Coordinates of C-alpha atoms and ligand atoms in Angstrom, one line a residue:
X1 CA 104.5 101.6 100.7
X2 CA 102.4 98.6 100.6
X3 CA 103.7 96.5 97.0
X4 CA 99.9 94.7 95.8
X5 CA 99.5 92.3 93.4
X6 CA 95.8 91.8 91.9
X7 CA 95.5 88.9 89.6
X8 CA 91.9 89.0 87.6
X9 CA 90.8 91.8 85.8
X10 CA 87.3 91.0 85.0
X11 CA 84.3 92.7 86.6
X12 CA 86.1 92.9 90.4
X13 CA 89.3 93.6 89.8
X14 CA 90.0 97.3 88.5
X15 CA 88.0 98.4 91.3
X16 CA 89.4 96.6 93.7
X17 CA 92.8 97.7 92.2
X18 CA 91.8 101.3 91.9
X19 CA 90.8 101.7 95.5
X20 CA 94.0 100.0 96.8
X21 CA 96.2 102.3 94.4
X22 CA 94.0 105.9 95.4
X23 CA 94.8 104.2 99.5
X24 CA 98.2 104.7 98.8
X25 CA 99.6 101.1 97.9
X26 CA 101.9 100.3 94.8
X27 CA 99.4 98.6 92.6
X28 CA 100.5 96.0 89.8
X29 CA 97.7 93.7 87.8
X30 CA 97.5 90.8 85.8
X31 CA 95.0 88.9 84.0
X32 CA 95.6 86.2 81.8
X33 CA 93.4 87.4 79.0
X34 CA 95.2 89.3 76.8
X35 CA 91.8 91.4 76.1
X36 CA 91.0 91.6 79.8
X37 CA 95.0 93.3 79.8
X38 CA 94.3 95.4 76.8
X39 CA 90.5 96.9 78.5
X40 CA 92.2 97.5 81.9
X41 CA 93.3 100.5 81.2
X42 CA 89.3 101.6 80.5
X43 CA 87.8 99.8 83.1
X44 CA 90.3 101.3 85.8
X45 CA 90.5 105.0 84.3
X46 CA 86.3 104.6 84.8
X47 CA 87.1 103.3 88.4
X48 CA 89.3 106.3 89.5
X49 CA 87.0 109.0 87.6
X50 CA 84.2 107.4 90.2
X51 CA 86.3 107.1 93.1
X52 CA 87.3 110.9 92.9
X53 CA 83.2 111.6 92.9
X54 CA 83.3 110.4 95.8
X55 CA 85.6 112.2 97.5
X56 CA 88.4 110.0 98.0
X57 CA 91.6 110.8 99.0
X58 CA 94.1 110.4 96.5
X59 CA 97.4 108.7 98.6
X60 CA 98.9 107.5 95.3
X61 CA 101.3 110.4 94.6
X62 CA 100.1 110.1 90.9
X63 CA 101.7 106.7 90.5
X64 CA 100.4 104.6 87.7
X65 CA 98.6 101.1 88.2
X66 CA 101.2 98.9 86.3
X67 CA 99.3 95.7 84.0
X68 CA 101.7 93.2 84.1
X69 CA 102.3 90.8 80.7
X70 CA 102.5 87.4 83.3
X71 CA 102.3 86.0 86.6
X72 CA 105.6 86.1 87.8
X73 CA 106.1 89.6 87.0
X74 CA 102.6 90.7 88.4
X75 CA 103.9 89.4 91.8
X76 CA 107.1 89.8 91.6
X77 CA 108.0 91.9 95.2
X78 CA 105.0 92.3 96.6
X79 CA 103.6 92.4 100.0
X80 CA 100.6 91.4 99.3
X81 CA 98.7 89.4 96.8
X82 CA 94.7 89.0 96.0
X83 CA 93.3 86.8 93.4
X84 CA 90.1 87.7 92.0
X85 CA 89.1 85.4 89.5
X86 CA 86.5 83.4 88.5
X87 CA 85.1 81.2 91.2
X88 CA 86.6 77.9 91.1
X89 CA 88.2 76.6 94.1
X90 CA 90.7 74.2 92.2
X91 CA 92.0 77.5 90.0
X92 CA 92.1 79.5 93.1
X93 CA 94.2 76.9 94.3
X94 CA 96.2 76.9 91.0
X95 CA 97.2 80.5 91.3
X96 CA 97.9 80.4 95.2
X97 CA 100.3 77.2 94.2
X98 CA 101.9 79.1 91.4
X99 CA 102.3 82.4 93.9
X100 CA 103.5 81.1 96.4
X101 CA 106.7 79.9 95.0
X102 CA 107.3 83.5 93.7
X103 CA 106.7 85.7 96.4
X104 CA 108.2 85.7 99.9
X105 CA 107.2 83.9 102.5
X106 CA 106.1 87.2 104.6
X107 CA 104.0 87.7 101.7
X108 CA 100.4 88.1 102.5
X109 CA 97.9 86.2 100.2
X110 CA 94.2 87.1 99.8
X111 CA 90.8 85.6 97.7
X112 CA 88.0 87.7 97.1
X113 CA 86.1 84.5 96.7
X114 CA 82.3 85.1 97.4
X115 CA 81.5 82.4 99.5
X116 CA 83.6 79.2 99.1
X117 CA 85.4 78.6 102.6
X118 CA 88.8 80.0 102.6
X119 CA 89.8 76.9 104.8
X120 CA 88.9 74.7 101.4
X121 CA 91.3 76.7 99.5
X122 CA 93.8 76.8 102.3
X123 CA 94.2 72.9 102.1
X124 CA 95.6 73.7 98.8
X125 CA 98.3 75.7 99.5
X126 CA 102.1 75.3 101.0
X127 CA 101.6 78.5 104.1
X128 CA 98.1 78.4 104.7
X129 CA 98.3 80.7 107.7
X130 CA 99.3 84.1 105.5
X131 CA 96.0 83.5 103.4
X132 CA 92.7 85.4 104.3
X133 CA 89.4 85.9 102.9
X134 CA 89.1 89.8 101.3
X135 CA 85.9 89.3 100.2
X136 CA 84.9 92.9 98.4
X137 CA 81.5 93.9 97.5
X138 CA 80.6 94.9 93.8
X139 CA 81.3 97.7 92.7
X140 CA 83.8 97.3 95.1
X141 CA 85.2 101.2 94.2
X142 CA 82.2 102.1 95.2
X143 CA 80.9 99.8 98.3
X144 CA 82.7 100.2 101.7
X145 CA 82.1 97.4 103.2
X146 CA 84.7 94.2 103.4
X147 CA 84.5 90.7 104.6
X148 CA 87.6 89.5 106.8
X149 CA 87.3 86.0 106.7
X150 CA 89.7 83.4 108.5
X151 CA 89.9 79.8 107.5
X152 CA 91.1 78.0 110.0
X153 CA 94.4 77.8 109.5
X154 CA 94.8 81.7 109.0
X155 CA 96.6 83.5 111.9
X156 CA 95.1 86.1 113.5
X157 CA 97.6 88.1 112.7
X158 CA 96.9 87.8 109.2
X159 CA 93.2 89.0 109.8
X160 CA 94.5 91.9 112.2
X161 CA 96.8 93.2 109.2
X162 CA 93.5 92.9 106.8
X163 CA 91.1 95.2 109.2
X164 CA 94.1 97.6 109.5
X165 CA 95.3 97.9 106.1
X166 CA 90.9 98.3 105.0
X167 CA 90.6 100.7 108.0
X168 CA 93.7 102.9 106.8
X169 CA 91.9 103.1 103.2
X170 CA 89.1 104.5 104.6
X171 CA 86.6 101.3 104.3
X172 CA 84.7 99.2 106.3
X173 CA 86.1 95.8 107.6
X174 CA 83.6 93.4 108.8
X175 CA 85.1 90.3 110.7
X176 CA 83.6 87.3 109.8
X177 CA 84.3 84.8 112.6
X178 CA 83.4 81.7 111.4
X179 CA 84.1 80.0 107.8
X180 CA 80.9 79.6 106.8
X181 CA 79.8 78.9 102.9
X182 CA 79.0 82.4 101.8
X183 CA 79.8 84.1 104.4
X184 CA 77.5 86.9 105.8
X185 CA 76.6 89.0 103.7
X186 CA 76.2 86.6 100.3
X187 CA 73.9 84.0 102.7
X188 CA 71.6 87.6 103.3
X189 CA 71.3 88.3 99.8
X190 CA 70.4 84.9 98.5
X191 CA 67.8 84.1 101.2
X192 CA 66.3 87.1 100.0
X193 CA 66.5 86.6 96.6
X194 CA 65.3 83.1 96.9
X195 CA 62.3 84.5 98.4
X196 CA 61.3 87.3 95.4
X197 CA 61.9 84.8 92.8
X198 CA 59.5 82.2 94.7
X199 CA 57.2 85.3 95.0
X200 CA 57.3 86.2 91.1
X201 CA 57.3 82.4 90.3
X202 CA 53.9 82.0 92.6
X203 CA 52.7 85.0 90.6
X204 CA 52.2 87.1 94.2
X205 CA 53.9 89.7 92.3
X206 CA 55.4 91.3 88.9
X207 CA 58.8 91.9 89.0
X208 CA 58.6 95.7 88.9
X209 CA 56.0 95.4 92.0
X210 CA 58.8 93.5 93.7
X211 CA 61.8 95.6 92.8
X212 CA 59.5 98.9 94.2
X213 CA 58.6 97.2 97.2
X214 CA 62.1 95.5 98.2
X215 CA 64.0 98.7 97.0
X216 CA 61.2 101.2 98.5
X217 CA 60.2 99.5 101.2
X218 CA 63.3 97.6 102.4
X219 CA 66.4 98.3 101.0
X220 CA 66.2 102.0 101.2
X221 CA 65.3 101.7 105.1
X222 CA 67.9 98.9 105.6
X223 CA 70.9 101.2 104.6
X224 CA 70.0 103.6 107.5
X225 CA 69.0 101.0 109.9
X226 CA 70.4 97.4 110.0
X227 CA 68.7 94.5 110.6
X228 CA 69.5 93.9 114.0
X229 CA 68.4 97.5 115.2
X230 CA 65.2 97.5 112.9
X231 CA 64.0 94.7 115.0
X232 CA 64.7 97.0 118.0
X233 CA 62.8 99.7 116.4
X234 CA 59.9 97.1 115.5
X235 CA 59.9 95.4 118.7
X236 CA 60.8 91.8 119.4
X237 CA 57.4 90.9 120.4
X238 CA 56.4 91.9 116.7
X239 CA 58.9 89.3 115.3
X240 CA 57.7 86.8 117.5
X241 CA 54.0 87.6 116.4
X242 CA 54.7 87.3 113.1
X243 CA 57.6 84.9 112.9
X244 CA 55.2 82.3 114.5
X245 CA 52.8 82.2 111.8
X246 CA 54.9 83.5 108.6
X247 CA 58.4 81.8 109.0
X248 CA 56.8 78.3 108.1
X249 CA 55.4 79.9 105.2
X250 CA 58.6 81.0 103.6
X251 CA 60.6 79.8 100.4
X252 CA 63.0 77.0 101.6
X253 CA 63.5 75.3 98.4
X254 CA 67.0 74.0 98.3
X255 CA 67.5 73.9 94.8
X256 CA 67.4 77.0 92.2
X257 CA 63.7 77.7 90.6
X258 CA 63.4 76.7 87.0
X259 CA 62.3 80.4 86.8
X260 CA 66.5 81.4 86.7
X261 CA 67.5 77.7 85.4
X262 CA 64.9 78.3 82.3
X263 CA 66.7 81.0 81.6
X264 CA 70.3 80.6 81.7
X265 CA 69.4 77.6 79.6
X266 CA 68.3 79.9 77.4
X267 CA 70.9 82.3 77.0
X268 CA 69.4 85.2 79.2
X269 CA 72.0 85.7 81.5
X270 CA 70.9 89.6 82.2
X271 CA 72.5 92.1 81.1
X272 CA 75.6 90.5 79.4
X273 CA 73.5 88.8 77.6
X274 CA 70.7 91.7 76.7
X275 CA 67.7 89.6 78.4
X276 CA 67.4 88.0 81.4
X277 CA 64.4 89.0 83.6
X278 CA 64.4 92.7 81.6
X279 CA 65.1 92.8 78.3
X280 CA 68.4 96.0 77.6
X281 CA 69.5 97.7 74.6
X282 CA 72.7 98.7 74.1
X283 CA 71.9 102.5 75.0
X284 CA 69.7 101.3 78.0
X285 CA 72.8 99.3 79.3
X286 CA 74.8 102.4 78.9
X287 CA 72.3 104.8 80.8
X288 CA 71.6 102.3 83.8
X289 CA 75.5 102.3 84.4
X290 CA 75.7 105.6 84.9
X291 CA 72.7 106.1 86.7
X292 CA 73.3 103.3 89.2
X293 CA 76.9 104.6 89.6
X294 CA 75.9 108.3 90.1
X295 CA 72.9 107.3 92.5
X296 CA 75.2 104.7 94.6
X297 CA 78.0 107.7 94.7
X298 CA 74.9 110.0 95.9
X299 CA 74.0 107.7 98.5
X300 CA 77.4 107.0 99.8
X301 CA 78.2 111.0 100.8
X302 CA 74.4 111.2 102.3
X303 CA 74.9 108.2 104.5
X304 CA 78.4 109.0 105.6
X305 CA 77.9 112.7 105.7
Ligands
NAD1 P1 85.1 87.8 86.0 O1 84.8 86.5 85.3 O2 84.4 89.0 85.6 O3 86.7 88.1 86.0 C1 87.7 87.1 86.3 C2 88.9 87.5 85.5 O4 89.9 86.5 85.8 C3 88.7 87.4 84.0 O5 89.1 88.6 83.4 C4 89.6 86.2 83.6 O6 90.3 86.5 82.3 C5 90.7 86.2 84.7 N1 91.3 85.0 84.8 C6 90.8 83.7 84.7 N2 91.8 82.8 84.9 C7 92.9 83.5 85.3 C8 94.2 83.1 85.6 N3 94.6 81.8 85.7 N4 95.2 84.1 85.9 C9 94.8 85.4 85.8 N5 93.6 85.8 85.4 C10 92.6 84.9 85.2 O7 84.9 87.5 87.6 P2 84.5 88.5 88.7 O8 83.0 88.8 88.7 O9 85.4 89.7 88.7 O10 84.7 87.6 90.0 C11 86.1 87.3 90.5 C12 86.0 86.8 91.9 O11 85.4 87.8 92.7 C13 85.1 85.5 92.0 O12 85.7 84.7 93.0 C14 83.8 86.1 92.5 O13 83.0 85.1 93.1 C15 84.2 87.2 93.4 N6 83.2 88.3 93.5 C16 82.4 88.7 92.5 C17 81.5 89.7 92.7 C18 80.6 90.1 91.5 O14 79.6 90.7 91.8 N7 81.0 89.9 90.3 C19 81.3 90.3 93.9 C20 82.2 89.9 95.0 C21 83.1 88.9 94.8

């Protein structure tokens, strides 16, 4: 049995450990908070109660998810280590430094970083060849698909035993082949969201007219067909058309609008903050959890079914 070692228990990492512990590995976590500790047994019971929703199979023999009081004793043994906290490449490296002279040196390290090159964090470290990026989506109990990303000093080995070990889960490995800042699928997202903010900024648009049409009109289309086919079902000459004329046209700013720097000056960071671009009360936070988890869960079975 696979011995894994999560280190960060914030929003990525009881999912992440969840999943690994229902795939059948021996799951131990850590977090350096002592509240982060204390709320992991919440945060991971709401993890598995989703999983099961979905239909997963349960490989963990009814073992428990162990939290761990320190480091040393979170990775004490184990096979295989990913870090998932905040992201900050010189704490990333911190933690790696710091793990690797616990663990063995057949030990497998991972980052769920979101986009900073795994070969910046591999300059860092003693055995740069056993680390990989695992980069999960959130809520990553409940999205299948995972990035695979080699800096260049991983081994392909290394990335082999990654696609393997998310394949034997039951999830969806995605090989990313070169080390790019943000890899594939967080350089997708932000050109798009770079483009509704522009269009909300410009006024094109309110933001519930752009949430219908992206969700409506694109997303919901987009998790059927992928980008690559849809332009097969459009027709490449249809790109071509349009590309020509609208391409030039789009938001290419290369810093962030004042529309989101406005804001996070001012405290409205979203929903952890109760106002960001909507304003949520505490029962409205509540409700939209568990109606984006129960619609995602729907989803999920319909497009795998
Ligand atoms: P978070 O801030 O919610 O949680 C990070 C956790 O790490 C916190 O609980 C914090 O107490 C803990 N921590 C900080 N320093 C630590 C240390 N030295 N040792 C142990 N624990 C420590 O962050 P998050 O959103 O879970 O993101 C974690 C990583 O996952 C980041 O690299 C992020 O970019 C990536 N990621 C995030 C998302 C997302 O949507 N939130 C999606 C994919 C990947």
């Amino acid at each position: 049995m696979t011995k894994a070692a999560i280190i960060g228990l914030g929003t990525m990492g009881p999912g992440i450990a969840a999943t690994l512990a229902r795939g059948g590995m021996s799951v131990t976590a850590y977090d350096a908070s002592a509240d982060q500790r204390a709320r992991a047994a919440q945060n991971l019971a709401l993890a598995q109660t989703v999983l099961g929703n979905l239909g997963v199979p349960n490989k963990s023999n009814g073992s428990e998810i162990r939290i761990a009081e320190t480091l040393a004793d979170c990775v004490k043994g184990a096979d295989f280590v990913l870090e998932t906290v905040p992201e900050k490449l010189d704490l990333k490296i911190e933690i790696f430094r710091e793990v690797e002279k616990l663990v063995d040196k057949t030990c497998i390290l991972a980052s769920d970083t979101s986009g900073i090159p795994i070969t910046k964090i591999q300059a860092g470290v003693a055995h740069p060849e056993r680390l990989v990026g695992m980069h999960w989506s959130n809520p990553p109990h409940i999205i299948p698909m995972i990035e695979v990303v080699a800096g260049e000093k991983t081994s392909p080995e290394i990335v082999k035993w990654m696609v393997d070990v998310i394949k034997s889960i039951g999830l969806l490995p995605v090989v990313v082949k070169k080390d790019v800042p943000g890899f594939v699928e967080n350089r997708v997202l932000y050109a798009l969201m770079r483009e509704c903010v522009d269009l909300v900024d410009q006024g094109v648009i309110d933001v519930e007219g752009l949430d219908t049409c992206v969700s409506w009109g694109i997303g919901y289309k987009l998790a059927v067909i992928g980008p690559m086919a849809l332009l097969d079902m459009a027709g490449l000459d249809i790109y071509q058309a349009v590309g020509s004329y609208l391409n030039k046209e789009l938001c290419n700013r290369t810093d962030v609008s004042k529309y989101v720097t406005d804001r996070t000056a001012s405290g409205k960071l979203g929903i952890k903050t109760g106002s960001g671009i909507f304003d949520y009360t505490p029962e409205r936070i509540a409700e939209l959890r568990e109606q984006r988890a129960r619609k995602l869960v729907s989803v999920r079975k319909t497009l795998q079914s």
